[in-house]
Short mmCIF file of C-alpha atoms in Angstrom, two decimals:
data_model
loop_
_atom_site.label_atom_id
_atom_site.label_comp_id
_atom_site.label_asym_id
_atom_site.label_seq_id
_atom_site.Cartn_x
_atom_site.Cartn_y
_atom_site.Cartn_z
CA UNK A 1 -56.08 69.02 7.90
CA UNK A 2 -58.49 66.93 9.85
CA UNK A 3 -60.53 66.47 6.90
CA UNK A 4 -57.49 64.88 5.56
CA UNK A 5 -56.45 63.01 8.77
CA UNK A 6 -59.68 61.48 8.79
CA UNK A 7 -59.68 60.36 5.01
CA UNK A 8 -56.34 58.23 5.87
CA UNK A 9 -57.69 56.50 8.69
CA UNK A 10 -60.57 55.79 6.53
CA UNK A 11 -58.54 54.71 3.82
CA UNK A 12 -56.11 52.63 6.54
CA UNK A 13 -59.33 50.61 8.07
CA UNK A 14 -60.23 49.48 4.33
CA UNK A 15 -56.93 48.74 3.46
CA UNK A 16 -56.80 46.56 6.65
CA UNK A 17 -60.15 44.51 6.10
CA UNK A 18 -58.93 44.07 2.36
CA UNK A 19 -55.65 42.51 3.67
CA UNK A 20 -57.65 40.80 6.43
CA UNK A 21 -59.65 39.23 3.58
CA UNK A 22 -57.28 38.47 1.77
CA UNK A 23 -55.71 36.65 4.03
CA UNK A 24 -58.84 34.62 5.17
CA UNK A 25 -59.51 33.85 1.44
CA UNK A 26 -56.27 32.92 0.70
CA UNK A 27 -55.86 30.15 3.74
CA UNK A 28 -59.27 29.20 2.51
CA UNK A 29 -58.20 28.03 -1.12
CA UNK A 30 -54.76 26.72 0.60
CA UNK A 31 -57.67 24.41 1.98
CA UNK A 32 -59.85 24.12 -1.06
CA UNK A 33 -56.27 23.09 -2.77
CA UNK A 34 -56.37 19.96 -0.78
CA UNK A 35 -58.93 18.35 -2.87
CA UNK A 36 -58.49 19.74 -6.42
CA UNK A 37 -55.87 18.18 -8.57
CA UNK A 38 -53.62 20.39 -10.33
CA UNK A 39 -51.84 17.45 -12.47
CA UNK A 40 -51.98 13.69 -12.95
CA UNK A 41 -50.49 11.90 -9.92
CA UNK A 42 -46.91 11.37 -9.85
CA UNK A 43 -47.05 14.70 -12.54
CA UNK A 44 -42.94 14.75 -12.62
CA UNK A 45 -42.92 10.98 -13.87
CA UNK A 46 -46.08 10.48 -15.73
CA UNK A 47 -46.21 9.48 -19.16
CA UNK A 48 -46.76 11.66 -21.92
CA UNK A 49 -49.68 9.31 -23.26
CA UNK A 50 -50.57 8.59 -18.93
CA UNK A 51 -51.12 12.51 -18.31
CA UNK A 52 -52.92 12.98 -21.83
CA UNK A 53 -55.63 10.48 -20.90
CA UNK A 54 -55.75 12.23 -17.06
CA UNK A 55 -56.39 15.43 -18.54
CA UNK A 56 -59.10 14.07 -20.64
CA UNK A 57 -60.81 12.50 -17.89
CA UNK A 58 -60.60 14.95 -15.22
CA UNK A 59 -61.10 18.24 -17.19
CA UNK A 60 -63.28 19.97 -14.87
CA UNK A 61 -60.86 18.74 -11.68
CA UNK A 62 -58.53 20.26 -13.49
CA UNK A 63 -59.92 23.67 -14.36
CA UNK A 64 -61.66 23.80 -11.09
CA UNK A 65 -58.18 23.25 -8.97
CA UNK A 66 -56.26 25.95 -11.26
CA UNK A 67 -59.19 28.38 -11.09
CA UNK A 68 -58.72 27.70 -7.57
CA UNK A 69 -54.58 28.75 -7.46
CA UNK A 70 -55.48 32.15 -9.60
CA UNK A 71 -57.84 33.04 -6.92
CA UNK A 72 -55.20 31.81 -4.07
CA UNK A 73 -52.57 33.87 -5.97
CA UNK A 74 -54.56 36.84 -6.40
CA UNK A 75 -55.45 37.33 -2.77
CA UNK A 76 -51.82 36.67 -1.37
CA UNK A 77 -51.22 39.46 -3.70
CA UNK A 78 -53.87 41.44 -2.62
CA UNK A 79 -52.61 40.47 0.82
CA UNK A 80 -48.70 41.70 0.19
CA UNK A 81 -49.89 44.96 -1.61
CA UNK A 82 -52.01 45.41 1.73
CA UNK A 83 -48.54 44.89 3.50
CA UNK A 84 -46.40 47.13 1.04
CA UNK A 85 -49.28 49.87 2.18
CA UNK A 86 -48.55 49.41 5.70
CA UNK A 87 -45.20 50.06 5.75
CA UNK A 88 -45.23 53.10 3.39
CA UNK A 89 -44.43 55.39 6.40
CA UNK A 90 -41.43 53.46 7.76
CA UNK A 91 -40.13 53.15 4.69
CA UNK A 92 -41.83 54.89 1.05
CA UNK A 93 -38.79 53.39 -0.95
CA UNK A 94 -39.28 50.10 -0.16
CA UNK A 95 -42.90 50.18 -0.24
CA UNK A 96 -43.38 51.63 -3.63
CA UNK A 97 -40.92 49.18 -5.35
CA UNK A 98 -42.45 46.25 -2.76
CA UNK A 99 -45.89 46.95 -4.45
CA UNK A 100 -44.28 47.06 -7.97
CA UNK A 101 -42.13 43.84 -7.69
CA UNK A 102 -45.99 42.37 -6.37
CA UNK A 103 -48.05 43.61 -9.58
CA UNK A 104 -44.83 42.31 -12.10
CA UNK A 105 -45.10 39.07 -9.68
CA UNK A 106 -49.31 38.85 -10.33
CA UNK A 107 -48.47 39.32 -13.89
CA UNK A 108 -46.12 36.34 -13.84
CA UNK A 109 -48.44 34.10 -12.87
CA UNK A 110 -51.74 34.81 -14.36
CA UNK A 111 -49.98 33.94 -17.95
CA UNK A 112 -49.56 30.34 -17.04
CA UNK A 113 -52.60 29.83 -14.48
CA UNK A 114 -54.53 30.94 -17.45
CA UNK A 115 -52.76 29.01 -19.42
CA UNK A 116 -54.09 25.75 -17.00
CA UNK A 117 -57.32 26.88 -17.71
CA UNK A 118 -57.60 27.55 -21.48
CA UNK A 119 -54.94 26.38 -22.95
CA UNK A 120 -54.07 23.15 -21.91
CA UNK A 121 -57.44 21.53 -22.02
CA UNK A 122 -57.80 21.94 -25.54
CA UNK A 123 -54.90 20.79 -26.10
CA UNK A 124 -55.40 17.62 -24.58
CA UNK A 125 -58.44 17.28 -25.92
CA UNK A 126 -57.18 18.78 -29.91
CA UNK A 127 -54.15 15.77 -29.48
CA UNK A 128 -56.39 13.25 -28.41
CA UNK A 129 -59.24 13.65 -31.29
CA UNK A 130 -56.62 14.02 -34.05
CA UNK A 131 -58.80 17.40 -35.50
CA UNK A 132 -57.17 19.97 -37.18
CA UNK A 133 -54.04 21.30 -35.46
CA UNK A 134 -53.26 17.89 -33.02
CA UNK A 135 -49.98 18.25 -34.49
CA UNK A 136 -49.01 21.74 -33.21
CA UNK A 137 -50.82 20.69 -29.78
CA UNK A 138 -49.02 17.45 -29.43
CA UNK A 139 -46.11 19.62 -29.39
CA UNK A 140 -47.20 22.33 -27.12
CA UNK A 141 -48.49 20.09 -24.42
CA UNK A 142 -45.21 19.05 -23.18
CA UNK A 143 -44.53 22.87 -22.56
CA UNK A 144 -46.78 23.47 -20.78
CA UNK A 145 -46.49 20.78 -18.04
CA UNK A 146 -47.58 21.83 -15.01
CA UNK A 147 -45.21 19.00 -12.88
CA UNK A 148 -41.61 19.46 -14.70
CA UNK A 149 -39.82 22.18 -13.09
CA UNK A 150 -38.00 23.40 -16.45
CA UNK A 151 -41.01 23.53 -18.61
CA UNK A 152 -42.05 27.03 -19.59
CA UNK A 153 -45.09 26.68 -17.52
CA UNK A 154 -43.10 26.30 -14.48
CA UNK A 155 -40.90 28.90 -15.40
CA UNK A 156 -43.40 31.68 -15.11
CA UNK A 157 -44.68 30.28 -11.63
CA UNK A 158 -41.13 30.14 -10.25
CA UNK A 159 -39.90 33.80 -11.70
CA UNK A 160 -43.61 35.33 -10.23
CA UNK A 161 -42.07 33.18 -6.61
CA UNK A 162 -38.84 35.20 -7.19
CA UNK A 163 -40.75 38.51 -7.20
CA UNK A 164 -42.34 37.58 -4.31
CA UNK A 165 -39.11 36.75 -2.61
CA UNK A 166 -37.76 40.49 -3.37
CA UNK A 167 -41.16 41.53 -2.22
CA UNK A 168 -40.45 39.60 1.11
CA UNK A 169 -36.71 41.61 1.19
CA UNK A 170 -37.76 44.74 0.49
CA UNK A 171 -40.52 45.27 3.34
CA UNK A 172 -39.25 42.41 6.05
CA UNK A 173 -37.27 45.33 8.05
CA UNK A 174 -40.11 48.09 7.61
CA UNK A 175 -42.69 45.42 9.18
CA UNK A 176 -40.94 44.53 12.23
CA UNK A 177 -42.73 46.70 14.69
CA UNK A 178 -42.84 46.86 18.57
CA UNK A 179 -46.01 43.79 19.17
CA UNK A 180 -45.03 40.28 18.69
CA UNK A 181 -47.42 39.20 15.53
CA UNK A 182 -45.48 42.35 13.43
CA UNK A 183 -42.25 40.21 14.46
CA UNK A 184 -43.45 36.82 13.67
CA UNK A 185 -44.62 39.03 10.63
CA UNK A 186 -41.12 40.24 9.87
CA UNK A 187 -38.96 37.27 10.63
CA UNK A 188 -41.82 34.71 8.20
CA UNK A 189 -41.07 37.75 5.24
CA UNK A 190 -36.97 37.53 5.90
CA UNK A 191 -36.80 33.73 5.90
CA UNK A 192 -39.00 33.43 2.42
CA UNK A 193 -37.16 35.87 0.65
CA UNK A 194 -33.80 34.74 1.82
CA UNK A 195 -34.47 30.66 2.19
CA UNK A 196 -36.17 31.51 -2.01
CA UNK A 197 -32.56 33.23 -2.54
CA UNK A 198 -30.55 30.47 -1.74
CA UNK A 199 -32.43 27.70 -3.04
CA UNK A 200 -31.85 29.75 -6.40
CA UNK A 201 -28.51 30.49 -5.95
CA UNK A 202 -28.05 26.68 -5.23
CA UNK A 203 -30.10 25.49 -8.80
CA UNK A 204 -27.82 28.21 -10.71
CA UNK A 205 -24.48 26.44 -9.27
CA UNK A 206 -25.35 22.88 -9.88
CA UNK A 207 -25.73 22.10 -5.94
CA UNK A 208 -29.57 20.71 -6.44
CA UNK A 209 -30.95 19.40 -9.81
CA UNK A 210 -34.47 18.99 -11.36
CA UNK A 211 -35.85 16.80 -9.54
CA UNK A 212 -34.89 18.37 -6.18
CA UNK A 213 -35.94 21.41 -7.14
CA UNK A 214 -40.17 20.66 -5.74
CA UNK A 215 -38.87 19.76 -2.88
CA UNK A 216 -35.68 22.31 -2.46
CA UNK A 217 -37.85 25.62 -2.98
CA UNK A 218 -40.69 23.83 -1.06
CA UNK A 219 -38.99 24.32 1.71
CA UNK A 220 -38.40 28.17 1.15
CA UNK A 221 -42.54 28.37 1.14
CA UNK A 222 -43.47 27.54 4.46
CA UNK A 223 -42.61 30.72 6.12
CA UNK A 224 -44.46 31.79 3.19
CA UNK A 225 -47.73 30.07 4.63
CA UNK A 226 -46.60 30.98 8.02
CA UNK A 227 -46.69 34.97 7.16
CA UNK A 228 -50.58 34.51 5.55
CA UNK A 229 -51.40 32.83 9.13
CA UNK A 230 -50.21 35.60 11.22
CA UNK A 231 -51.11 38.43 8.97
CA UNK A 232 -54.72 37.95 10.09
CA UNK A 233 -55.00 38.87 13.42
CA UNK A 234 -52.36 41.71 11.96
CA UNK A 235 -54.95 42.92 10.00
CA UNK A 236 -57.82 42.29 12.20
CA UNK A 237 -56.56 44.57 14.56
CA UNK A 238 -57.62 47.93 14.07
CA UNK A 239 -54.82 50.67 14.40
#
């Protein structure tokens, strides 16, 4: 038995630095995000032809700021599975599904970040050369916008946000704990996952429309951005 004991507090201090990593790495390309353009400027109202000649002129910009968001998204995931593992003895349930709805969510959004970084370049760049299939891309480009909330780019972002959201739901009450930070912790998880609820309950009834809908879920993500800040000294601190 103390062979055993010993392997889990092994196995709970790595767990720990990989969700204090995380963390770090993920406030780091929250940073990095700053100066890497994920679409052409005013992305929602751009021209077709205005965002075809963007793309073709800041390729690597491009690439570089969506290679940027898959490793942003793949640490906050790292970081909630890290999370889901910390509350497996309050609560196994929730823990279990919290780490499933988090690897369906990661699987959500790696289809269209990759998408950002293969696909759409060459299509910009099959469209604007007129070579063999520019037909077929013309088409597909406008699918794939990055900006347009409705596009089926967009739609795989926002369904790998929901998962997060039920994520947030399933482990907020599990992580509230007897220290402050594991509050802060608890209260930043409850507000995402509800505040992401009701924005979507909100676009299903009519009350916002597309163009709100940036600015409508926005809000929902900043106790979102709150939970990565306090989650490091959380995870700094040894148990």
């Amino acid at each position: 038995m103390s062979n055993l004991t010993a392997n889990d507090t092994a196995l709970d201090i790595q767990i720990n630095r990989f969700g204090f990593w995380c963390a770090v790495i993920c406030i780091a390309t929250g940073v990095l995000a700053v100066a890497l353009p994920l679409d052409v400027p005013g992305g929602y109202d751009a021209a077709p032809d205005e965002r075809l000649n963007w793309l073709a002129a800041h390729r690597s910009s491009f690439i570089a700021g969506w290679i940027n968001q898959i490793v942003a998204m793949l640490t906050l995931s790292g970081l909630f599975l890290a999370i889901a593992w910390r509350v497996r003895h309050k609560s196994p349930l929730a823990a279990l599904l919290a780490a499933g709805a988090t690897a369906l969510a990661t699987m959500a959004f790696v289809i269209p970040k990759f998408m950002a970084v293969w696909t759409i370049p060459l299509l910009a760049e099959a469209t604007l050369s007129g070579a063999a299939g520019s037909e077929m891309a013309a088409m597909l480009l406008p699918l794939l916008n990055v900006s347009i909330p409705f596009s089926l780019y967009t739609s795989f972002d926002y369904m790998g946000f929901w998962l997060y959201a039920l994520f947030a739901l399933l482990v907020m009450v599990p992580m509230v704990d007897r220290d402050w930070p594991s509050k802060f912790a608890a209260l930043s998880l409850g507000l995402f996952g509800i505040g992401f609820h009701v924005a979507f309950a909100m676009l299903i009834f009519g009350v916002i429309g597309a163009p709100d809908i940036e600015l409508s879920f926005g809000l929902a993500f900043i106790p979102l951005l709150l939970l990565v800040l306090v989650m490091v000294p959380i995870f700094r601190r040894v148990d």
